[in-house]
Amino acid sequence: MTQSTSLSKTPAGKARRGFLGNTIALLLGIVGYSVPVITGIVTFLNPLRQKVQAGQFMRLAALDVLPDDGTPRKFPVIADRTDAWNRFPNEPVGAVFLRRTGKQQVEALQVVCPHAGCFVGYDAKEDEFLCPCHNAHFDLSGKRKDEKSPSPRDLDTLEVEIRNDSEVWVKFENFQTGTPNKIVEA
Amino acid sequence: MNALIRWIDDRTGLVSGIAACREAPVVGGAGWMKVWPCTIMFSFVVQAISGFFLWMLYSPGAQTAWESVYYLQYEIQGGWFLRAVHHYSAQVLLVLVAIYLIQMIVTGAYRAPREFKFWVMVFVGLVVLGLMLTGDLLAWDQNSFWATQVRTKFLALLPAVGGDLYKLAIGGPAFGHLTLTRFVALHVGLFTASLGGLLVFYVWAARKATASELNKDRDTAASVESTYWPNQALRSGVACLIVMGVVVYFALSHGTSGGAAGVELGAPADPADAYAAARPEWAFLGLYEFSNKFPGELKLLPIFVFPTILLAVVLLMPIVGRFLIGHVFNILFTVVILGALAVLSFQALEHDRLSENHQQALADGQQQAERVKLLAQSPQGIPVGGALTLLRNDAKTQGPKLFEQHCASCHGHFSVDKDGEKQGIVPEKVSAPNLAEFATRGWLLGMLDPKKIVGPDYFGETKFKRGDMAGFVKETFEDLEDGDIEDRETLLMALSAEAALRSQKAIDARDKERIAEGKDLIADDFGCTDCHKFHDEGQLGDGPELTGYGSRQWILGIIANPAHKRFYGDGNDRMPAYAETPQEPAKNILTDTQIGMLADWLRGEWYEPPQELAK
């Protein structure tokens, strides 16, 4: 570390100088390396500053195309998407299950399973939603069917508006997975 | 020469270092059970070499990662084999580390003074798992993307910091370019360097342990019957060769040519369409099944808490093992954990094997992978937007999805097989014509059949059941004589030729004369042009135009707006307009591309390689 120890006369002085030298060397090292380490970490933490776009109403389908018997149908959500330096206009960014619950009433469910983010599918045979990754079952309104469901909450419902009596508009949002409460991704 | 060697050794210690390695004592003599560390190092070097060459061919980026792996796999000579060697030697490396750790536990070799050998090997195992988890994603295909998505989402389970950890792990709020750049840096940089460093440290610790044993105990020193070279080195060399043999065997086990050779490459990752058959790699299947036994609220336990406890127990083994009872506990613990993992992995596999949904999802995924490969090999090639756009713009795969979403609540698209089963897209409640084979001669024949036109496959469930067309067909085509049947056939040929379907190209060319004749029949004899416009005859407004009936343009038009005067005008029965306002695309239900794919799919026209078309 340092040559100064060889100059010391007494053992006590040797130890003291050795300690001083070690400390100085350590400090020099810390200060020197802190420049690349800290700047590196700052850029590494950049994702924390990135926010998800706030949810907005989008037209997903014509009311006519939803079956009267309440069978759910999956619709892709098309929106502009940004991936780091690229912007992709009008790309599918997710999907929503729409289900008619009345003449002018529609229910919308996120396809993203609240457990671990897979997409649930509609199982026509059982007339239910099934998440293929860890086998969580949900009824048509999104309620968990299993006694011990892998999912910590029911499927996430989305706000729906029927506009001009014929268009289904949905406020598309993504929610945090794994939490018992529905928290909008931010 | 000797002077040169001495000169080098004086300054570097290289020559005597190598000699010392050769002369290193082997406690207890050379043996086949002592080959593991060497095979582990060999596998690591194989990984480093094959990985380096893969790295030169890899392009991390959401639109280039899968594409570069595709290029490696299918275009570069021997690329599939390089990828397979890298993949399988990773699996073999993990198995070797596991075998060595188990051997150390069972034989008590983890005890003083060899604790560090054991601990370093445990960390080697952890880094290998890290390499597998990061390497898996790099192919950026559906399985690796969605399996990694699930794994990283589990980070969100951690209280308070979970969401932020997730973002840090994947480099942003969602998977994309920055996820790949991060994973590649971890994989080829941090983890690879750590593994190399750990293995060097392992050799250091092993030699120290041997020296300390020899110093302490004269009897042990006496038991040294052999040096590393040649007895142990040659045994280890043979073992390494066997390891390579196993890797090559697996690499070749799916054949040496064709799409399945080497390691599977699925369809490119689609962030908007989850892969329903996504599963973790075999090494994690046990943990996967274990975590499935816990309800959502308790997921933290199997995913984070228990594995941490397990690791702590393993790390404490050399200390606990100092006592006989502790050693027995360690062995029992190892047996129980391994047994449990084996049973759980088996359960997971068995569950998937018996699940119809899973098998279907696997088959769908395979089909997509094959389709995208075919499209990538078409003259069009992979566009800048990535291979995913090939699938998204492919009429063959997207057509049925669009049809199900937007058309199938009224229209069917099915045929009836010989058992009377409907095959294809069958609506819950039919309320519009079945569009399978639309505009072919066969389909049009049904339209001009007095019974069928009012049946469910045509106008039976629409208001046109009682319309002029149904009336005309009943009047004109009931009780036909031979000559009339032939005339109707001529008419059908002419009308169907308007669609210019690829599937009818040959017969259209063959029947050129009758088609010309039929055109006159439409205009004159049958009086179709009383209601329909057909080329220069007739007027728009009463019934759909017959010019170009069933052609791509015609189908695009009717989907865009069936109530246009070219089609049903005011008489339109319930069919929505999917693109009513071309000047304002945002207001339309479907984009032009989507309608184009629907039209191409209805017409059976999508890319097929030339040899398929020739059949």
XYZ file of C-alpha atoms in Angstrom, chain A residues 41-111:
71
model
C -25.158 3.444 -11.752
C -26.973 6.670 -12.591
C -27.561 5.501 -16.161
C -28.436 2.036 -14.902
C -31.178 3.521 -12.721
C -32.675 5.496 -15.586
C -35.595 3.057 -16.077
C -36.942 4.198 -12.699
C -37.614 7.609 -14.177
C -39.641 6.221 -17.045
C -43.374 6.298 -16.661
C -46.069 4.315 -18.369
C -48.433 6.332 -20.533
C -51.666 7.115 -18.687
C -54.683 5.098 -19.749
C -57.046 6.595 -22.285
C -60.342 5.707 -23.884
C -60.036 3.860 -27.165
C -62.614 2.528 -29.538
C -62.237 -1.224 -29.652
C -65.214 -2.566 -31.521
C -68.642 -1.990 -32.927
C -71.361 -2.950 -30.489
C -73.012 -5.056 -33.209
C -70.192 -7.557 -33.376
C -70.615 -8.657 -29.732
C -72.799 -11.744 -29.472
C -76.128 -11.257 -27.680
C -75.636 -14.373 -25.560
C -72.752 -12.802 -23.639
C -69.959 -14.901 -25.128
C -66.752 -12.933 -24.588
C -64.697 -11.914 -27.582
C -61.087 -10.790 -27.607
C -60.088 -7.546 -29.289
C -56.571 -6.265 -29.816
C -55.798 -2.794 -28.547
C -54.046 -0.727 -31.169
C -52.047 2.264 -30.004
C -48.749 4.041 -30.542
C -45.947 2.299 -28.717
C -42.526 3.565 -27.735
C -39.587 1.241 -27.194
C -36.536 3.223 -26.065
C -35.447 5.076 -29.230
C -38.159 3.665 -31.503
C -41.733 4.743 -31.915
C -44.207 2.334 -33.455
C -47.437 3.964 -34.609
C -50.608 1.888 -34.476
C -49.317 -1.350 -33.084
C -51.143 -3.942 -31.050
C -50.186 -3.220 -27.440
C -52.472 -5.606 -25.616
C -55.940 -7.053 -25.753
C -59.280 -6.860 -24.017
C -62.154 -9.278 -23.627
C -65.502 -7.651 -24.370
C -68.724 -9.270 -23.288
C -72.225 -8.028 -23.784
C -74.194 -7.970 -20.538
C -77.231 -6.123 -21.836
C -78.591 -4.492 -24.940
C -76.419 -1.405 -24.458
C -74.173 -2.833 -21.780
C -70.688 -4.190 -22.232
C -68.133 -5.456 -19.745
C -64.424 -5.204 -20.497
C -61.692 -7.356 -18.927
C -57.938 -7.043 -19.277
C -56.528 -10.232 -20.810
